[in-house]
Structures are given as structure tokens and as C-alpha cells.
Amino acid sequence: MNWFATPFEALLYLIEVAATIAFALSGVIMAARKRLDIVGVCVVAFVAAFGGGTLRDLLLDQRPFFWVRNVNFIWGILALSVTAMLFMRQRHFQPTERAMLLPDAIGLGLFAAVGVDMATAAQLPALVAVMMGVITGVFGGVLRDVLCNEIPQAFQDHRPYALCAFVGGWADIGLRQLDSPAWLTVVACVVVTAGLRGLALWRNWQLPIWRV
Amino acid sequence: MNWFATPFEALLYLIEVAATIAFALSGVIMAARKRLDIVGVCVVAFVAAFGGGTLRDLLLDQRPFFWVRNVNFIWGILALSVTAMLFMRQRHFQPTERAMLLPDAIGLGLFAAVGVDMATAAQLPALVAVMMGVITGVFGGVLRDVLCNEIPQAFQDHRPYALCAFVGGWADIGLRQLDSPAWLTVVACVVVTAGLRGLALWRNWQLPIWRV
Amino acid sequence: MNWFATPFEALLYLIEVAATIAFALSGVIMAARKRLDIVGVCVVAFVAAFGGGTLRDLLLDQRPFFWVRNVNFIWGILALSVTAMLFMRQRHFQPTERAMLLPDAIGLGLFAAVGVDMATAAQLPALVAVMMGVITGVFGGVLRDVLCNEIPQAFQDHRPYALCAFVGGWADIGLRQLDSPAWLTVVACVVVTAGLRGLALWRNWQLPIWRV
């Protein structure tokens, strides 16, 4: 990896690292709650961090995967998992999850923007591009929960999460139609997604419920 | 999408729409039983409807996916999910499931025929082609159940379902060996699959049970 | 399939058959415990035997799959599943699992070597190649457990399994760096993996545990 062409790229990279750590830590905590062994912790952390992007690349038939191009991210996940196993105690879980809300929300927006960008580059229709953005941001957590034998949190949390990425993805698409510069579409997707997510958590918005 | 070349194609299209709705509704009902939120309902309905074909295309390395070529199907699933959430009550579940048995059985046969056709076009051996037919028809439901944290119904129902598609797929393959016209192989697969499924439900056939 | 060029190839083939049977039987037994029907038994046995290699090929974008090139393996799995359903009783499960420990351990090593080899041929970095080896050996069992609605045994067993394949994969990679002949890298991977697995079972090694 070379040095960054612009400060904006450097910022993006920093956000990406922070988001990947947040996603991986969600996997570590879930694995700890399920009392998995070190192999389980590493795999679940890896899947939580890279599962969404990998599924997107599988669907788009893109190679190489992000984690093949940047092997250091894998080493980082392994180091994180082992360190967490050595030093993390149950009383750290809740504070960690709270501290991770911000990088998680920003990362959700950034991952969605990356997904939209790759799908648009592959000439896919707008709706599919937004879906790919949502998949990039959300399906790491979905696969994490499936591996841990839980119904995915993203499907039953009743707090808007995937929906924020969905709206953010449309903001991205809309600005693309207006021939905005690339950086603006990314910023818009991140700001809309993370902003909505923040609002949803702050105002305690609930998704409508089945009255079955 | 253009108008149809023949009435047969129009009929096929109608069956495909009905089957997709039936499969999606099975996802909606499962999601409602699990009390998922609207995101979960949409995703599970989508996976139930398109998961089998998507897995087949992943395995066959075919792009674009059906739902990328026909984005209107995605909008339809989203509309169906939201409508169901607004208007469907628990007392509707059983009648809906009963009303869906027919489109589901016919759709199973049609999806199997599509899978066999695509696998044969990709020069795969007969057994693999039949497997791809079964996967197309059955794995939407399997992925739906995995996402909802259930053992897939297709694996433990003890009523023949996948097996009907398996036999129907072989009927399709057999007619191909005899150089039958394309429409006849599809009709044969649908009639055999749906006929067997209907017989199985009517006569209450049971698959043999482990006497462990 | 032609006759084998060398006795070494014939031996490899024999090991591969034995390992595939061992993996499939682990699926059969799991399916029986969950009281699946014959369709479930066949699918779970198939996934346990070929799921790891298929996931690897999906990730590496390799076609055709092993089981497409060797359709007889699919017929074998189907025959094995039906035979087991007819003749296997609960009291056979534990002895079978014990008898399968050896082919399973050797198969783990062999599958890992195959995965490393394919990933190296695709020019992937060493760490990714080792991961592909581990995925080949372990993810059949992971997918088997996910389909049966269990947390994967490989993630919570606390007995080294995936880790043996991980070390064996690095042995393979190390010998490749030294320009060893191909057969030696395979033998090293199998010996290290199966040896470690045997030691772990014999000495009852445990992976470290979360003290949450």
C-alpha cells in the first residue's frame, strides 16, 4: 500500500480501519457470550468484519477480495481476537459496545458507500446498487449471528440499522445522478447513514411492529 | 421486458410470478412467526423467493442474477412485505399457507425445470443438472429457515418435497435425451413434480423414518 | 478417471475416498441425531463432505467443482446415506465416530494440503492460502452444523482441530518456499496436521478458555 494521494483518502482509510475494528469486536463479544474457543472467536470476528464485503464480492463476481489485497487486515483481526481473549472481561462488553456505536454507525455508512460504488461500476441498476450497499454494511453481522446460532440482530432489533444504510445508499445514488464528484457521494452516504442511525438511537425510534 | 413471443411464454411468466409470490409469502409468514422487524421480513421474503436461484447461479458462475435482470421483482417483494405487515393477521397465516400449496407445488416444478435447463446449457452432467434443479426449487426455503434459526423444513418435514423436484428433474433430463422440444421438457418437469407433490399431500405420503 | 500415474497418486486417491466417507458419515450421524428425513440426511452428508471444498472454490472462483468432475462421489454419498438410514442404529453412532477419528484427521490434513495448493496456484498470499486450506478441511463441518441449527463444533469444541490444519498449512507453505517437491509438501501437511490432531486427542489438549 502506498501513501495516500490526498488527506481525504487518508481519512477514508482511517475510518475504514476503525469500522473494521468495531465490526470485528462485535464478533468477538458475540463469540465470548457463546463461550466459543479461540478458533471460533477468530472466525466469528473475521466474518463480522469482512463477511458483508465478501458476500457482495461473491454476488458481483469481483476478485480479489478486500482481505486478499490487504492481508494485514487478517493479521490484525487475529491479533485483536487473541488480545481480546487474554484481556477482555465480561464487564468490558457493555462499555465496548457503547464505545463502538460511533465507529459502527460511520462504518455502516462507509461500507454502504463502497458497496454502492462497486455495484454502480458494474453497471447494475440503482436498486441493486443500494442493496449491495446494505449487504456490505449489514451482512457481516448477519453471518456472525447465523454462525452463532442466533436470529440475526439486524432482522429483529426493531431499531433502524439496515434502513439507515438503505436511505444513505439512495442519497449516494441521487448525487451520482447529478454528476457530483466521487468524494461528495461518499460523504453524503456516510453523513445520511450515520446521521439517521444516530438520530434513531438518540430519539429511540422503533420500527413498526407486527400486530399479529 | 418485451411482450411474449408465444402464449406458452406468457403462461410460463404468469406461473413464475405466482410461484415467486408463494415463495415470498412463505418467508413473510415465517418472519412474522419469529416476530422479525420490517427489515427482517423483507430480507427473509427476498431470500425465500430468490435464494434458490441465486445459489444456483453462484454455483454455476452465472451472472446477472434473475433479480438483477428484473428489478421489478425486487420492488414487488418489498411491496408485498410491507403490505403483509400492514394487513396480515395471525389468523390469515394458515389459510394463506393452504392457498399457497398449489402455486408452491407448480413453482417448485417450474424452478426445477429452470435449474435443469441452465445446468444442461452449462454442459454439466445429468445428476448435477438435477441437483441444480432441486437447489433452485428448495434452497430458497432452506436459506429462509437458516436465517430464522430453524432446521430447514425441507430436511425434516417427512413429506416428500425436494424428492418430487428430484424425480421431476429426471423426467426433464430423460425427455432431453429423446430430443423432445424445449417446452415439453418444462411441462413434463412441472407436471411430474407438482403431480407427485399433490399426490404426496393428498395421500399423506411419509418419507421413511430413522429407527435409531 | 484414468488409472494412476504413480502409486503415490493412488494412495492419495484412497485417502481422499476414506476422508470423504468419514466427513459424510459425520453428517449422517448429525442428521440422525436431529431426526431429519432422508432428504435432510443426504443434503447434510453432502454438505459435510463437499461443503468445505465448494466454499473454497467459490471464494477462489474455481470451476468446475470437485463433485462436478467426479459425479460418482455424489452417487456414493447418496448410497451411503440411504444405506446408513436402513442399517445404522443409535448404538452404532459412537463406535462409528471413534472409528472415523483416524480418516478424519488424515483427511483434514489432506484437504488442507489441497486448499493450500489451489490457493498458491492462484497466486494468493501465504496467509490466505493457509486460510483456504483450513476452510477446505473445516467448513464442511461448519456448514453441516449451521444447517442442523447448532453452533459449529469447530468453534466451541476447545479441542484443537482447525488449529492443527492451520499449523499443517504453514508447514506446507514453508516447504514450498524451500522448493520442495510437490509430494513432500502434501505429506508434510498431512503428517503435521494429523500428527497434531492425534497428539491433541491423545494428550487431551484443551484450547485456552475465556475467563469472562
XYZ file of C-alpha atoms in Angstrom:
636
model
C 0.000 0.000 0.000
C 1.373 3.396 -0.947
C 0.961 6.637 0.870
C -2.289 8.399 0.306
C -2.788 10.750 -2.619
C -4.923 13.156 -0.620
C -5.798 13.830 3.020
C -9.352 12.737 2.129
C -8.089 9.278 1.187
C -6.120 9.061 4.392
C -9.250 9.963 6.339
C -11.271 7.311 4.499
C -8.617 4.742 5.314
C -8.665 5.678 8.976
C -12.453 5.375 9.087
C -12.247 2.012 7.361
C -9.791 0.709 9.948
C -11.921 1.978 12.826
C -15.079 0.471 11.332
C -13.403 -2.871 10.709
C -12.248 -2.962 14.322
C -15.757 -2.110 15.517
C -17.314 -4.848 13.392
C -14.697 -7.389 14.457
C -15.201 -6.524 18.122
C -18.934 -7.141 17.759
C -17.971 -10.611 16.593
C -15.536 -11.109 19.464
C -18.164 -10.146 22.031
C -20.810 -12.377 20.476
C -18.326 -15.266 20.392
C -17.419 -14.673 24.028
C -21.078 -14.676 25.072
C -21.453 -18.030 23.308
C -18.269 -19.291 25.008
C -16.594 -20.210 21.740
C -12.960 -21.275 21.740
C -10.171 -19.225 20.183
C -10.839 -20.642 16.726
C -14.476 -19.649 16.980
C -13.573 -16.174 18.213
C -11.203 -15.590 15.293
C -13.620 -16.913 12.673
C -16.624 -15.018 14.006
C -14.602 -11.801 14.294
C -13.352 -12.268 10.748
C -16.829 -12.972 9.402
C -18.328 -9.993 11.257
C -15.654 -7.708 9.820
C -15.367 -8.997 6.245
C -18.476 -11.142 5.679
C -20.575 -8.351 4.198
C -17.964 -7.227 1.712
C -17.114 -10.799 0.808
C -20.740 -11.696 0.123
C -21.048 -8.557 -2.009
C -17.949 -9.515 -3.994
C -19.270 -13.060 -4.446
C -22.575 -11.693 -5.761
C -20.816 -9.168 -8.016
C -18.248 -11.779 -9.072
C -15.392 -9.481 -8.081
C -11.959 -10.748 -7.182
C -9.664 -10.394 -5.314
C -11.446 -9.841 -2.029
C -10.539 -6.884 0.135
C -8.817 -9.113 2.682
C -6.769 -10.813 -0.036
C -5.478 -7.445 -1.225
C -4.783 -6.309 2.339
C -3.533 -9.350 4.209
C -2.528 -7.127 7.102
C -6.199 -6.765 7.964
C -6.378 -10.523 8.582
C -3.340 -10.430 10.832
C -4.967 -7.509 12.628
C -8.171 -9.466 13.225
C -6.195 -12.437 14.548
C -4.202 -10.182 16.873
C -7.358 -8.437 18.031
C -9.095 -11.738 18.775
C -6.211 -13.176 20.752
C -5.703 -9.924 22.669
C -9.404 -9.701 23.480
C -9.380 -13.267 24.717
C -6.464 -12.510 27.038
C -7.574 -9.181 28.412
C -11.292 -8.708 27.899
C -13.641 -9.461 30.739
C -17.429 -9.643 30.772
C -17.670 -6.248 32.452
C -15.914 -4.761 29.418
C -18.588 -5.926 26.988
C -21.232 -3.270 27.513
C -18.837 -0.301 27.610
C -17.129 -1.643 24.494
C -20.413 -1.968 22.664
C -21.305 1.593 23.640
C -17.912 2.923 22.567
C -18.303 1.100 19.278
C -21.645 2.705 18.385
C -19.995 5.670 16.694
C -17.403 3.836 14.555
C -20.073 1.243 13.800
C -22.533 3.874 12.514
C -19.902 5.674 10.452
C -18.570 2.368 9.204
C -22.063 1.294 8.187
C -22.291 4.412 6.029
C -18.824 3.979 4.594
C -19.300 0.300 3.798
C -22.633 1.126 2.163
C -20.922 3.772 0.021
C -18.271 1.268 -1.043
C -20.946 -1.275 -1.972
C -22.939 1.272 -3.969
C -19.788 2.375 -5.737
C -18.737 -1.135 -6.748
C -22.222 -2.078 -7.916
C -22.551 1.127 -9.919
C -19.171 0.494 -11.526
C -20.525 -2.937 -12.521
C -23.412 -1.201 -14.328
C -26.062 -2.595 -12.013
C -29.433 -0.864 -11.630
C -29.850 1.670 -8.831
C -31.970 -0.539 -6.572
C -29.475 -3.392 -6.808
C -26.626 -0.974 -6.097
C -28.353 0.199 -2.923
C -28.964 -3.432 -1.940
C -25.267 -4.142 -2.405
C -24.501 -1.196 -0.152
C -26.816 -2.524 2.528
C -25.385 -6.038 2.160
C -21.847 -4.684 2.540
C -22.755 -2.900 5.745
C -25.132 -5.366 7.319
C -24.409 -8.946 6.255
C -21.192 -9.265 8.236
C -23.377 -9.051 11.337
C -25.975 -11.347 9.806
C -23.434 -14.084 9.082
C -21.906 -13.590 12.547
C -25.307 -14.251 14.121
C -26.058 -17.225 11.862
C -22.739 -18.841 12.815
C -23.552 -18.220 16.485
C -26.986 -19.788 16.093
C -28.982 -16.612 16.674
C -31.646 -14.921 14.599
C -29.727 -12.003 13.064
C -29.982 -8.905 15.212
C -30.399 -6.772 12.094
C -33.701 -8.567 11.431
C -35.331 -8.281 14.818
C -33.787 -5.340 16.611
C -36.685 -3.008 15.774
C -34.171 -0.152 15.833
C -33.392 1.168 12.348
C -29.985 -0.063 11.197
C -30.121 -1.568 7.720
C -32.773 1.018 6.904
C -30.311 3.861 7.602
C -27.870 2.334 5.117
C -30.738 1.925 2.655
C -31.587 5.628 2.815
C -27.908 6.570 2.744
C -27.432 4.433 -0.341
C -30.218 6.293 -2.136
C -28.623 9.613 -1.190
C -25.422 8.338 -2.775
C -27.273 7.239 -5.927
C -29.146 10.520 -6.130
C -25.975 12.599 -6.035
C -24.437 10.362 -8.692
C -27.349 11.194 -10.986
C -26.435 14.857 -10.508
C -22.841 14.155 -11.554
C -21.478 15.037 -8.140
C -17.789 14.408 -7.536
C -16.990 10.983 -6.109
C -15.946 12.244 -2.689
C -19.267 14.050 -2.238
C -21.326 10.904 -2.836
C -19.273 9.061 -0.227
C -19.594 11.873 2.277
C -23.340 12.114 1.678
C -23.844 8.378 2.137
C -21.824 8.377 5.366
C -23.466 11.510 6.758
C -27.020 10.401 5.944
C -26.496 6.837 7.185
C -24.618 7.706 10.363
C -26.853 10.718 10.989
C -30.030 8.661 10.731
C -28.524 5.933 12.873
C -27.515 8.484 15.480
C -30.965 10.073 15.440
C -32.606 6.661 15.684
C -30.566 5.756 18.754
C -30.912 9.196 20.362
C -34.676 9.541 19.803
C -35.177 5.830 20.384
C -37.000 5.319 17.101
C -38.694 1.946 16.705
C -39.567 0.169 13.516
C -43.270 -0.667 13.254
C -44.243 -3.945 14.854
C -46.402 -6.816 13.604
C -49.722 -6.734 15.325
C -50.318 -10.371 14.501
C -39.164 -6.816 -20.826
C -40.874 -7.231 -24.174
C -44.166 -8.834 -24.903
C -44.156 -12.561 -25.108
C -43.386 -14.393 -28.320
C -45.962 -17.102 -27.657
C -48.892 -17.740 -25.330
C -46.787 -20.502 -23.777
C -44.160 -17.993 -22.723
C -46.835 -15.747 -21.263
C -48.183 -18.684 -19.296
C -44.709 -19.532 -18.022
C -44.240 -15.946 -16.917
C -47.545 -15.955 -15.056
C -46.604 -19.188 -13.281
C -43.232 -17.714 -12.366
C -44.863 -14.645 -10.825
C -47.357 -16.742 -8.876
C -44.613 -19.066 -7.637
C -42.388 -16.181 -6.601
C -45.251 -14.670 -4.617
C -45.935 -18.019 -2.965
C -42.282 -18.453 -2.006
C -42.022 -14.875 -0.746
C -45.179 -15.259 1.334
C -43.718 -18.363 2.974
C -40.852 -16.092 4.028
C -43.193 -13.371 5.253
C -45.149 -15.828 7.405
C -42.009 -17.375 8.858
C -40.661 -13.901 9.634
C -43.929 -12.907 11.284
C -43.904 -16.036 13.443
C -40.391 -15.112 14.561
C -41.533 -11.516 15.206
C -38.895 -10.011 12.955
C -38.999 -6.305 12.157
C -39.746 -4.926 8.704
C -36.124 -5.311 7.597
C -36.173 -8.951 8.605
C -39.481 -9.539 6.839
C -38.194 -8.039 3.591
C -34.885 -9.912 3.685
C -36.430 -13.271 4.571
C -39.130 -12.854 1.899
C -36.454 -11.966 -0.639
C -34.262 -14.912 0.334
C -37.209 -17.327 0.275
C -38.165 -16.140 -3.217
C -34.759 -15.758 -4.867
C -32.309 -17.616 -2.625
C -32.535 -20.896 -4.516
C -31.948 -19.364 -7.930
C -29.188 -17.145 -6.593
C -27.346 -20.052 -5.006
C -27.679 -21.974 -8.281
C -26.259 -19.032 -10.235
C -23.394 -18.694 -7.743
C -22.579 -22.382 -8.141
C -22.884 -22.222 -11.935
C -20.990 -18.909 -12.009
C -23.809 -17.257 -13.977
C -24.422 -13.525 -13.955
C -26.514 -11.437 -13.905
C -28.904 -12.873 -11.375
C -32.579 -13.138 -12.204
C -33.438 -10.304 -9.803
C -30.789 -8.061 -11.334
C -32.311 -8.535 -14.778
C -35.830 -7.987 -13.442
C -35.569 -5.309 -10.772
C -39.348 -5.056 -10.688
C -39.423 -8.376 -8.870
C -37.458 -6.805 -6.000
C -39.847 -3.862 -5.808
C -42.676 -6.385 -5.831
C -41.193 -8.300 -2.888
C -40.700 -5.081 -0.936
C -44.298 -4.015 -1.634
C -45.590 -7.468 -0.706
C -43.665 -7.452 2.579
C -44.843 -4.014 3.623
C -48.449 -4.767 2.629
C -48.400 -8.051 4.504
C -47.063 -6.316 7.588
C -49.879 -3.770 7.457
C -52.780 -6.081 6.707
C -51.889 -9.659 7.567
C -53.010 -11.056 10.877
C -52.126 -14.349 12.536
C -55.470 -15.873 11.590
C -54.527 -15.324 7.935
C -51.405 -17.464 8.160
C -52.909 -20.933 7.886
C -55.387 -20.113 5.100
C -52.591 -18.364 3.207
C -50.325 -21.364 3.550
C -53.095 -23.618 2.297
C -53.890 -21.329 -0.633
C -50.194 -21.256 -1.494
C -49.836 -25.041 -1.741
C -50.809 -25.089 -5.404
C -48.617 -22.226 -6.694
C -45.843 -23.551 -4.468
C -46.034 -27.043 -5.977
C -46.215 -25.747 -9.546
C -43.464 -23.239 -8.820
C -41.290 -25.999 -7.393
C -41.617 -27.849 -10.698
C -41.015 -24.737 -12.782
C -37.986 -23.638 -10.778
C -36.590 -27.159 -11.026
C -37.047 -27.079 -14.808
C -35.229 -23.733 -14.991
C -32.354 -25.088 -12.911
C -32.057 -28.242 -15.027
C -32.120 -26.149 -18.176
C -29.373 -23.777 -17.045
C -27.161 -26.589 -15.794
C -27.622 -28.536 -19.014
C -26.753 -25.446 -21.036
C -23.558 -25.247 -18.959
C -22.698 -28.812 -20.098
C -22.963 -30.268 -16.615
C -23.603 -33.983 -16.083
C -27.203 -35.137 -15.689
C -27.030 -35.780 -11.948
C -25.582 -32.322 -11.303
C -28.257 -30.766 -13.515
C -30.977 -32.446 -11.480
C -29.276 -31.283 -8.272
C -29.273 -27.721 -9.621
C -32.991 -28.069 -10.320
C -33.643 -29.232 -6.777
C -31.444 -26.446 -5.375
C -33.340 -23.841 -7.397
C -36.658 -25.053 -6.069
C -35.757 -25.904 -2.495
C -32.855 -23.796 -1.223
C -34.810 -20.564 -1.011
C -36.776 -22.215 1.756
C -33.634 -23.704 3.278
C -31.895 -20.318 3.499
C -35.114 -18.770 4.848
C -35.143 -21.320 7.682
C -31.408 -20.937 8.391
C -31.805 -17.147 8.692
C -34.744 -17.708 11.052
C -32.718 -20.109 13.173
C -34.735 -23.227 12.347
C -33.692 -26.595 10.987
C -34.811 -26.358 7.354
C -38.318 -27.694 6.908
C -37.270 -29.388 3.665
C -34.925 -31.602 5.696
C -37.279 -32.771 8.419
C -40.794 -32.483 7.117
C -41.027 -36.182 6.250
C -43.427 -35.210 3.456
C -41.849 -35.530 0.012
C -40.949 -32.085 -1.342
C -37.382 -31.958 -2.613
C -37.854 -35.559 -3.723
C -40.698 -34.542 -6.075
C -38.404 -31.984 -7.713
C -35.702 -34.661 -7.921
C -37.996 -37.034 -9.830
C -39.339 -34.199 -11.965
C -35.787 -33.189 -12.834
C -35.031 -36.700 -14.058
C -38.188 -36.629 -16.188
C -36.889 -33.421 -17.727
C -33.448 -34.961 -18.342
C -34.989 -38.108 -19.797
C -37.052 -36.183 -22.346
C -33.995 -34.163 -23.315
C -32.195 -37.408 -24.158
C -35.072 -38.169 -26.541
C -34.628 -34.767 -28.241
C -38.010 -33.539 -27.104
C -38.839 -29.899 -27.807
C -37.902 -27.494 -25.008
C -41.468 -26.717 -23.977
C -42.234 -30.416 -23.487
C -39.342 -30.927 -21.061
C -40.548 -27.972 -18.982
C -44.139 -29.215 -18.991
C -43.022 -32.714 -18.044
C -40.899 -31.454 -15.151
C -43.729 -29.280 -13.837
C -46.397 -31.959 -14.235
C -44.323 -34.715 -12.635
C -43.091 -32.521 -9.770
C -46.418 -30.872 -8.985
C -48.312 -34.103 -9.583
C -46.120 -36.049 -7.171
C -46.312 -33.240 -4.634
C -50.082 -33.166 -4.935
C -50.316 -36.938 -4.581
C -47.991 -36.848 -1.582
C -50.129 -34.259 0.181
C -53.424 -35.886 -0.797
C -52.433 -39.436 0.146
C -50.384 -38.177 3.080
C -47.231 -39.980 1.985
C -44.442 -40.064 4.532
C -40.752 -40.424 3.931
C -39.230 -43.378 5.776
C -38.125 -42.576 9.300
C -34.899 -43.381 11.146
C -35.497 -46.141 13.602
C -32.446 -45.171 15.579
C -10.882 -41.084 -14.432
C -7.756 -42.828 -15.705
C -5.501 -45.145 -13.837
C -2.997 -43.526 -11.598
C 0.387 -42.413 -12.876
C 2.161 -43.391 -9.667
C 1.467 -45.433 -6.542
C 1.626 -42.152 -4.618
C -1.335 -40.802 -6.586
C -3.260 -43.994 -5.980
C -2.577 -43.654 -2.255
C -3.734 -40.035 -2.275
C -6.922 -41.088 -4.022
C -7.559 -43.797 -1.464
C -7.054 -41.326 1.381
C -9.398 -38.878 -0.306
C -12.124 -41.508 -0.591
C -11.706 -42.552 3.040
C -11.769 -38.932 4.216
C -14.840 -38.107 2.173
C -16.633 -41.093 3.672
C -15.607 -40.013 7.170
C -16.832 -36.449 6.600
C -20.102 -37.651 5.047
C -20.691 -40.043 7.946
C -20.278 -37.172 10.403
C -23.115 -35.511 8.513
C -25.238 -38.653 8.538
C -24.856 -39.044 12.289
C -25.635 -35.382 12.968
C -28.698 -35.630 10.719
C -29.854 -38.769 12.508
C -29.488 -37.101 15.907
C -31.653 -34.264 14.630
C -34.171 -36.797 13.234
C -34.009 -35.388 9.728
C -35.743 -37.219 6.916
C -33.914 -38.907 4.048
C -33.615 -35.655 2.100
C -32.052 -33.948 5.088
C -29.658 -36.852 5.654
C -28.470 -36.763 2.045
C -28.056 -32.973 1.945
C -26.265 -32.765 5.282
C -23.964 -35.664 4.352
C -23.212 -33.992 1.033
C -22.539 -30.618 2.655
C -20.331 -32.177 5.341
C -18.287 -33.963 2.679
C -18.041 -31.296 -0.029
C -19.064 -28.024 1.634
C -15.521 -27.010 2.562
C -14.082 -27.574 -0.880
C -17.074 -25.951 -2.543
C -16.819 -22.823 -0.399
C -13.096 -22.673 -1.198
C -13.800 -22.937 -4.924
C -16.489 -20.249 -4.662
C -14.031 -17.928 -2.906
C -11.248 -18.736 -5.389
C -13.693 -18.534 -8.305
C -12.682 -22.002 -9.491
C -14.913 -24.179 -11.608
C -15.838 -26.970 -12.062
C -16.286 -28.153 -8.512
C -14.720 -31.401 -7.407
C -18.098 -33.132 -7.279
C -18.962 -31.957 -10.785
C -15.777 -33.509 -12.124
C -16.372 -36.717 -10.163
C -20.101 -37.351 -10.225
C -19.513 -40.815 -8.798
C -18.739 -39.191 -5.471
C -22.294 -37.802 -5.370
C -23.776 -41.217 -6.144
C -21.557 -42.604 -3.403
C -22.845 -40.085 -0.853
C -26.450 -40.851 -1.798
C -25.826 -44.594 -1.496
C -24.047 -44.105 1.827
C -26.908 -42.005 3.205
C -29.619 -44.462 2.193
C -27.622 -47.438 3.464
C -26.948 -45.721 6.767
C -30.626 -44.922 7.154
C -31.525 -48.563 6.596
C -28.892 -50.220 8.735
C -27.438 -47.742 11.214
C -28.767 -47.722 14.739
C -28.095 -45.289 17.552
C -25.730 -47.693 19.257
C -23.556 -47.540 16.130
C -23.037 -43.787 16.374
C -20.316 -43.611 18.998
C -18.227 -46.524 17.655
C -18.528 -45.035 14.163
C -17.369 -41.645 15.369
C -14.421 -43.260 17.096
C -13.527 -45.319 14.034
C -13.725 -42.175 11.926
C -11.217 -40.222 14.029
C -8.259 -41.519 12.032
C -9.585 -40.982 8.487
C -10.999 -37.659 9.668
C -7.629 -36.457 10.965
C -5.758 -37.621 7.868
C -8.477 -36.194 5.653
C -8.255 -32.858 7.451
C -4.576 -32.729 6.581
C -5.112 -33.831 3.006
C -7.963 -31.393 2.393
C -5.844 -28.615 3.892
C -2.995 -29.504 1.538
C -5.360 -29.405 -1.444
C -6.655 -25.998 -0.374
C -3.158 -24.591 0.109
C -2.141 -25.957 -3.257
C -5.069 -24.429 -5.140
C -4.686 -21.059 -3.431
C -0.957 -20.994 -4.121
C -1.608 -21.827 -7.767
C -3.969 -18.825 -7.824
C -1.052 -16.631 -6.662
C -2.661 -15.788 -3.326
C -0.553 -14.653 -0.366
C 0.655 -17.296 2.085
C -1.762 -16.398 4.885
C -4.739 -16.578 2.527
C -3.509 -19.899 1.162
C -3.363 -21.335 4.679
C -6.857 -19.970 5.354
C -8.104 -21.696 2.214
C -6.570 -24.920 3.483
C -8.329 -24.568 6.807
C -11.609 -23.685 5.073
C -11.330 -26.763 2.866
C -10.839 -29.017 5.849
C -13.154 -27.417 8.375
C -16.069 -25.612 6.703
C -17.847 -28.760 5.576
C -18.432 -29.450 9.254
C -19.287 -25.808 9.918
C -21.970 -25.744 7.222
C -23.260 -29.118 8.423
C -23.750 -27.683 11.907
C -25.324 -24.452 10.629
C -27.863 -26.453 8.591
C -28.623 -28.531 11.688
C -29.103 -25.410 13.787
C -26.093 -25.925 16.028
C -23.186 -23.667 16.861
C -20.382 -25.208 14.768
C -18.447 -27.777 16.739
C -15.200 -26.479 15.262
C -15.795 -23.172 17.064
C -16.580 -24.414 20.540
C -15.023 -27.810 20.920
C -11.992 -26.490 22.792
C -10.024 -29.379 21.310
C -7.601 -28.262 18.597
C -8.962 -29.154 15.170
C -8.872 -26.188 12.803
C -5.664 -25.140 14.537
C -3.952 -28.409 13.506
C -4.848 -27.689 9.885
C -3.592 -24.130 10.346
C -0.172 -25.347 11.514
C -0.098 -28.052 8.854
C -0.852 -25.447 6.201
C 2.121 -23.362 7.316
C 4.333 -26.453 7.159
C 3.160 -26.905 3.579
C 3.866 -23.252 2.752
C 7.274 -23.399 4.416
C 8.388 -26.389 2.365
C 7.155 -24.674 -0.800
C 9.460 -21.759 -0.037
C 12.312 -24.250 0.053
C 11.349 -25.577 -3.401
C 10.447 -28.991 -2.059
C 8.846 -31.422 -4.491
C 5.043 -31.329 -4.554
C 4.567 -34.717 -2.930
C 6.703 -33.698 0.036
C 4.590 -30.611 0.792
C 1.444 -32.746 0.772
C 2.993 -35.372 3.009
C 4.267 -32.711 5.402
C 0.874 -31.045 5.639
C -0.872 -34.368 6.281
C 1.699 -35.603 8.789
C 1.811 -32.340 10.744
C -1.976 -31.885 10.760
C -2.888 -35.457 11.568
C 0.018 -35.791 13.996
C -1.016 -32.685 15.935
C -4.637 -33.793 15.908
C -3.659 -37.220 17.184
C -1.463 -35.714 19.903
C -4.244 -33.329 20.892
C -6.735 -36.171 21.280
C -4.257 -38.490 22.989
C -2.920 -35.911 25.470
C -6.352 -34.296 25.772
C -5.080 -30.839 24.912
C -7.515 -28.019 25.509
C -7.626 -24.648 23.848
C -7.458 -21.748 26.320
C -10.817 -20.706 27.699
C -12.372 -17.268 28.125
C -12.303 -16.287 31.718
C -15.064 -13.764 31.187
